[in-house]
mmCIF file of C-alpha atoms in Angstrom:
data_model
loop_
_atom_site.group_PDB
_atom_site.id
_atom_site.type_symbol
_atom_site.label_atom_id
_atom_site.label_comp_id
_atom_site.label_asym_id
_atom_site.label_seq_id
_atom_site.Cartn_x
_atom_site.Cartn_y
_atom_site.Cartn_z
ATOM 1 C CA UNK A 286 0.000 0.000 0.000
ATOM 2 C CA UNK A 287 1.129 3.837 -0.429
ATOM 3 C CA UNK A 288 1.066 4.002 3.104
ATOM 4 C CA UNK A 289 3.451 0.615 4.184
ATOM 5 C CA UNK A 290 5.470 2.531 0.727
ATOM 6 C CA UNK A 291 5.871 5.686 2.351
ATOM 7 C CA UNK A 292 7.557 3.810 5.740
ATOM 8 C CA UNK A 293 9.750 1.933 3.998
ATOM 9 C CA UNK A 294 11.098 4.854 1.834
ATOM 10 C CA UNK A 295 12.098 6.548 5.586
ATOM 11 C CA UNK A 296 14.356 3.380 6.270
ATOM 12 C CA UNK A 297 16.306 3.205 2.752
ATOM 13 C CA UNK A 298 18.430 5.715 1.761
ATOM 14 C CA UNK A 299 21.982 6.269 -0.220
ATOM 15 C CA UNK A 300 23.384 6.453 -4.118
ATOM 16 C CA UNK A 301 21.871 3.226 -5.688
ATOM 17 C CA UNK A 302 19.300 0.303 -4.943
ATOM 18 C CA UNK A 303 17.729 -2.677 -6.244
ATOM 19 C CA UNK A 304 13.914 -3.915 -6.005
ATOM 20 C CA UNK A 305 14.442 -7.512 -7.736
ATOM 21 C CA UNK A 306 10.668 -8.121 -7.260
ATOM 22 C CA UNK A 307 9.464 -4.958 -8.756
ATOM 23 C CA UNK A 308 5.728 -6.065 -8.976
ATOM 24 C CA UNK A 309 3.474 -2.858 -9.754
ATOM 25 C CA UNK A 310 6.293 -0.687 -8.012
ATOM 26 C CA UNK A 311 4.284 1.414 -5.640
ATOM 27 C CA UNK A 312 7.325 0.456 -3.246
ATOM 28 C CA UNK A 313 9.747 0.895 -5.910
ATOM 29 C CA UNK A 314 8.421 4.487 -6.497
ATOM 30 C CA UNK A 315 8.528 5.741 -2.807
ATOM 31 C CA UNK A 316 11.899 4.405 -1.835
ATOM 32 C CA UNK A 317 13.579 5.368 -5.494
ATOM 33 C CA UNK A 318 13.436 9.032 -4.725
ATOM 34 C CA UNK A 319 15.759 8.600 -1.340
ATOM 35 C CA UNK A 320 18.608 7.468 -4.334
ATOM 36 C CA UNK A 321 20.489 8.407 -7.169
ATOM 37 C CA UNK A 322 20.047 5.595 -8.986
ATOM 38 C CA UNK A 323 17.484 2.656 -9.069
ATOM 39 C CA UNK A 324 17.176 -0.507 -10.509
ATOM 40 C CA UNK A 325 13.470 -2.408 -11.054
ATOM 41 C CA UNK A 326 13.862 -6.023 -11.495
ATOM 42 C CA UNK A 327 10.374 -7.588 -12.812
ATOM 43 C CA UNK A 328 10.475 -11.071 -14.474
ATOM 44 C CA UNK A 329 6.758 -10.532 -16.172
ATOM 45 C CA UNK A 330 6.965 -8.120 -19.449
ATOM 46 C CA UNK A 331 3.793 -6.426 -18.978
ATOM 47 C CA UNK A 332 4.384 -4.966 -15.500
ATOM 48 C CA UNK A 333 7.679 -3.870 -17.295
ATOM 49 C CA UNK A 334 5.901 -1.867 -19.356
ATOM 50 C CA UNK A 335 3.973 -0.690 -17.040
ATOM 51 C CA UNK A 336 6.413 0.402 -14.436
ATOM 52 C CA UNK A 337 8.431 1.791 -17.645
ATOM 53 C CA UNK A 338 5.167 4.415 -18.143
ATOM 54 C CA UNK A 339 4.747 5.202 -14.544
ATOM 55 C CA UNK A 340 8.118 5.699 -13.150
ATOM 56 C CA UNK A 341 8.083 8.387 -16.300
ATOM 57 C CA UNK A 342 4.689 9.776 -15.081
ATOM 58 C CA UNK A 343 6.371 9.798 -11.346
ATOM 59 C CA UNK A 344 9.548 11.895 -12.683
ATOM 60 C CA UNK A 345 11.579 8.778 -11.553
ATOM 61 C CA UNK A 346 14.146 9.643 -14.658
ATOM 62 C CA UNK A 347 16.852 7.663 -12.287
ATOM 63 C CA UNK A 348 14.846 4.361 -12.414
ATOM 64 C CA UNK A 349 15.900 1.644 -14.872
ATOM 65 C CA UNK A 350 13.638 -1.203 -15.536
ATOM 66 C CA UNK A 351 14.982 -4.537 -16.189
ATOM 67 C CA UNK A 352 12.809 -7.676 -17.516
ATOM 68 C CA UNK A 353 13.883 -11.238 -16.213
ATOM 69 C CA UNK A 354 14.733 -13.206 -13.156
ATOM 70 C CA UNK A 355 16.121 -11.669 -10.287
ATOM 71 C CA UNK A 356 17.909 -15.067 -9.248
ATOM 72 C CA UNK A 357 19.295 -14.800 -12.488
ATOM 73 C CA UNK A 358 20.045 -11.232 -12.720
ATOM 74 C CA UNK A 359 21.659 -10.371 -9.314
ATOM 75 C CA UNK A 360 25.191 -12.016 -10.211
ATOM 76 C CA UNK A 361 25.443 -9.562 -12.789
ATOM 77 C CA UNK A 362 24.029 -6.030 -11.149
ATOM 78 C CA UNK A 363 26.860 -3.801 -9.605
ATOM 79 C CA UNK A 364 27.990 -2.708 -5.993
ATOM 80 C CA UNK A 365 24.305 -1.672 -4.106
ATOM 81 C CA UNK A 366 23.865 0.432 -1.036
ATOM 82 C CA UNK A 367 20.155 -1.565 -0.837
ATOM 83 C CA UNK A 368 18.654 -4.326 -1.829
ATOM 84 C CA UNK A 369 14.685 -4.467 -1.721
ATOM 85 C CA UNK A 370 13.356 -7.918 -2.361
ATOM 86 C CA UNK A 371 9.621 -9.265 -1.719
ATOM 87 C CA UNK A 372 9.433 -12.259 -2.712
ATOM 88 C CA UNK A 373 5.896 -14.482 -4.207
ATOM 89 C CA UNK A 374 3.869 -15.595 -1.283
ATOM 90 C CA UNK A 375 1.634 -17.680 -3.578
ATOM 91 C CA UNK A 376 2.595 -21.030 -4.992
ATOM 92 C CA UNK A 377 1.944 -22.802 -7.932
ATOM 93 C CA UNK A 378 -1.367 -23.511 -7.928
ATOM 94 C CA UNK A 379 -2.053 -19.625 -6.655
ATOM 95 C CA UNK A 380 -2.386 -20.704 -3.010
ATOM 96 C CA UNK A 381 -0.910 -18.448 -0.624
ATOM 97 C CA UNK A 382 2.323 -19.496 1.628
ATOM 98 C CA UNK A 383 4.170 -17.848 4.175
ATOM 99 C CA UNK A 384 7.573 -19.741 4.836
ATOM 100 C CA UNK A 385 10.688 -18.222 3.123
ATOM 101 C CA UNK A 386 11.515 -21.495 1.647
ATOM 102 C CA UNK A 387 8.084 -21.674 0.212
ATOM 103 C CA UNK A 388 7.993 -18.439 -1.105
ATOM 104 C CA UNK A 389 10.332 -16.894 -4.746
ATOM 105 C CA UNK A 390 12.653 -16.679 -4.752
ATOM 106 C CA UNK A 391 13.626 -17.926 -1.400
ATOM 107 C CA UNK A 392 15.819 -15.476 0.520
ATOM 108 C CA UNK A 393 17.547 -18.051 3.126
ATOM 109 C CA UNK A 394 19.091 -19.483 -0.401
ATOM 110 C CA UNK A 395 19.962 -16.252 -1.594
ATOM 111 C CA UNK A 396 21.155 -14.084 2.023
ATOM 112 C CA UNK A 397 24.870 -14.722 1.248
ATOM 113 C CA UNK A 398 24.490 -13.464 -2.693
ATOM 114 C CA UNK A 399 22.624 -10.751 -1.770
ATOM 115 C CA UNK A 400 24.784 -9.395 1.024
ATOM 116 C CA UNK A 401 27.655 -9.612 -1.123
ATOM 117 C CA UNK A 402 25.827 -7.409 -3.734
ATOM 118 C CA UNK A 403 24.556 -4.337 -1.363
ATOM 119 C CA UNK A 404 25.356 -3.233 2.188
ATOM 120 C CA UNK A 405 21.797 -3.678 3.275
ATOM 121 C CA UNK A 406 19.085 -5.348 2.273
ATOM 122 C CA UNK A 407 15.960 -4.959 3.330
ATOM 123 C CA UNK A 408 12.967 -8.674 3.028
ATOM 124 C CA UNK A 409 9.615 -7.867 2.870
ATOM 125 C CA UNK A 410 7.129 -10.858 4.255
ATOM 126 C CA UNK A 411 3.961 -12.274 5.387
ATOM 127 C CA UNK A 412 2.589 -10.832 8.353
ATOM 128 C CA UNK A 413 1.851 -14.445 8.938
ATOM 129 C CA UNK A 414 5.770 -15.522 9.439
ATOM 130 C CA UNK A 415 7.466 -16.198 12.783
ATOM 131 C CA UNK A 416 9.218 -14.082 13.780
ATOM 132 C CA UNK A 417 11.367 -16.600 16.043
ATOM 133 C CA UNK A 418 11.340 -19.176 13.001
ATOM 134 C CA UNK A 419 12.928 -16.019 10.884
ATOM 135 C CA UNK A 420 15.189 -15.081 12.994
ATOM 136 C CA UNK A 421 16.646 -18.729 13.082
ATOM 137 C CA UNK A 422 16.881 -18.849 9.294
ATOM 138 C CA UNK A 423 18.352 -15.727 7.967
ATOM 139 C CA UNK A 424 21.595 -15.370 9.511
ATOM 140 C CA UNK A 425 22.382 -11.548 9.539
ATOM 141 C CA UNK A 426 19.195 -9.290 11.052
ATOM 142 C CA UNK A 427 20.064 -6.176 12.024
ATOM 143 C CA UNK A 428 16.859 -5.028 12.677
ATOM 144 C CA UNK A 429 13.056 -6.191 12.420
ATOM 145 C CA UNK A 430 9.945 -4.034 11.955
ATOM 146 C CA UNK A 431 5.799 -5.013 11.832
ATOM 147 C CA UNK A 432 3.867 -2.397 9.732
ATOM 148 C CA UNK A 433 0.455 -2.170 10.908
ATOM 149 C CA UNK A 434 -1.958 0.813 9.384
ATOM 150 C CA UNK A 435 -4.988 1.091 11.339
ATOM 151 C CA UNK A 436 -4.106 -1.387 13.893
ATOM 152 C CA UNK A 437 -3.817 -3.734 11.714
ATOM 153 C CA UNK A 438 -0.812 -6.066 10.410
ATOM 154 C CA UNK A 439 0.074 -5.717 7.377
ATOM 155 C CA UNK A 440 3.811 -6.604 6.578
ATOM 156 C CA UNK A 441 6.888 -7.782 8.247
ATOM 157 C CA UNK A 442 10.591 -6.327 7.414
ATOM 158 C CA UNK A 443 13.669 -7.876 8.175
ATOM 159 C CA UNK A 444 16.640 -5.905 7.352
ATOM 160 C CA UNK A 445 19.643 -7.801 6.987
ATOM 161 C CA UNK A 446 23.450 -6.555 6.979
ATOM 162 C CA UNK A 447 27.166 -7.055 8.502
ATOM 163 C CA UNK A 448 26.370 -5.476 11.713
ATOM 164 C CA UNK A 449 24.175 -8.192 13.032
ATOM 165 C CA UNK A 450 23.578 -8.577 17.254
ATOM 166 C CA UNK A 451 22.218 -11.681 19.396
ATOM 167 C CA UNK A 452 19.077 -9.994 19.120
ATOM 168 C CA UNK A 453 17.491 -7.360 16.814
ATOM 169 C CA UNK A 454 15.898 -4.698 17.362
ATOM 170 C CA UNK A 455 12.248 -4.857 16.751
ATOM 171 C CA UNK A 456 10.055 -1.659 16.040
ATOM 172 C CA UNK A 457 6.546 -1.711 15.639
ATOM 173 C CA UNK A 458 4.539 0.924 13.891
ATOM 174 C CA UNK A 459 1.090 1.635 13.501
ATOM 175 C CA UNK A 460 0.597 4.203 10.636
ATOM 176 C CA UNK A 461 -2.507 6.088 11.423
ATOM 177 C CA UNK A 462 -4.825 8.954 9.628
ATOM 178 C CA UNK A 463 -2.888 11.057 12.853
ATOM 179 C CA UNK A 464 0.346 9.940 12.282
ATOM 180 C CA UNK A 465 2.797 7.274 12.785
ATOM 181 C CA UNK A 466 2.979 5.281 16.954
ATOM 182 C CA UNK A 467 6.419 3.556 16.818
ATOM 183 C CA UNK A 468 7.330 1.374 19.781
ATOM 184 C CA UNK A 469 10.873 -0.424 19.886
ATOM 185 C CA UNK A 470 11.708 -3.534 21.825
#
């Protein structure tokens, strides 16, 4: 949503980042202006095209749009301050899962790769995952936050990079009509 968007965009910032699940890039659109440069990885053509006409609509003239596989694509991309990946939390058959290892493309698989590509990156889930169950998979959280708007749940982020404690941080926020409540544990 434009509101979860507009949070995110206050956490990412620097010269260039990567969304290598670009979907209909509200996100992509919010956090892109906080950079210099920014790459939108899709692997469907349409919502290429698509983000290709709104980022232009937007003013985004520092986006470029890329069509293909992120998996596929990320060996090749250059030096990142921020990755931004959310991966498909529907299988096959179009029923919805919540696991990272059921979900694409699977970031457990892919946290070394992708730390090696950007100094952060920043994993965008079900607010259905386990926390605990998260934190035991992905091996470098720096920091966890639950996006609610309106009281209610609507995303977890896990931010992953080198500086990594026994226990992250975890922030809450409620985005209201009134404002933001944050509350950090």
């Amino acid at each position: 949503s434009e509101h979860t968007a507009k949070y995110k965009s206050q956490l990412l910032s620097g010269k260039r980042f990567a969304d290598l699940t670009g979907g209909f890039g509200i996100d992509f659109s919010y956090i892109a202006r906080g950079f210099d440069e920014g790459l939108y990885i899709e692997r469907d053509e349409r919502l290429c095209q698509i983000a290709t006409h709104n980022f232009a609509l937007l003013g985004l003239d520092h986006a470029k749009v890329m069509n293909g596989n992120s998996e596929e694509i990320l060996e090749s991309l250059p030096q990142l301050d921020w990755i931004f990946i959310d991966p498909a939390r529907r299988d096959s058959a179009g029923r919805k899962v919540v696991a990272f290892s059921d979900c694409e493309p699977d970031v457990t698989a892919l946290e070394k790769q992708l730390l090696q590509k950007a100094r952060k990156v920043m994993v965008k889930c079900s607010p259905m995952l386990d926390i605990t169950a998260a934190g035991r998979q992905l091996h470098s959280i720096e920091a966890i936050h639950v996006v609610a708007v309106n009281n209610e749940c609507k995303e977890l982020l896990f931010i992953l990079g080198e500086e990594k404690g026994s226990k992250a941080p975890v922030t809450c926020a409620n985005i209201r009509k009134d404002g933001t409540e944050t509350f950090t544990f």
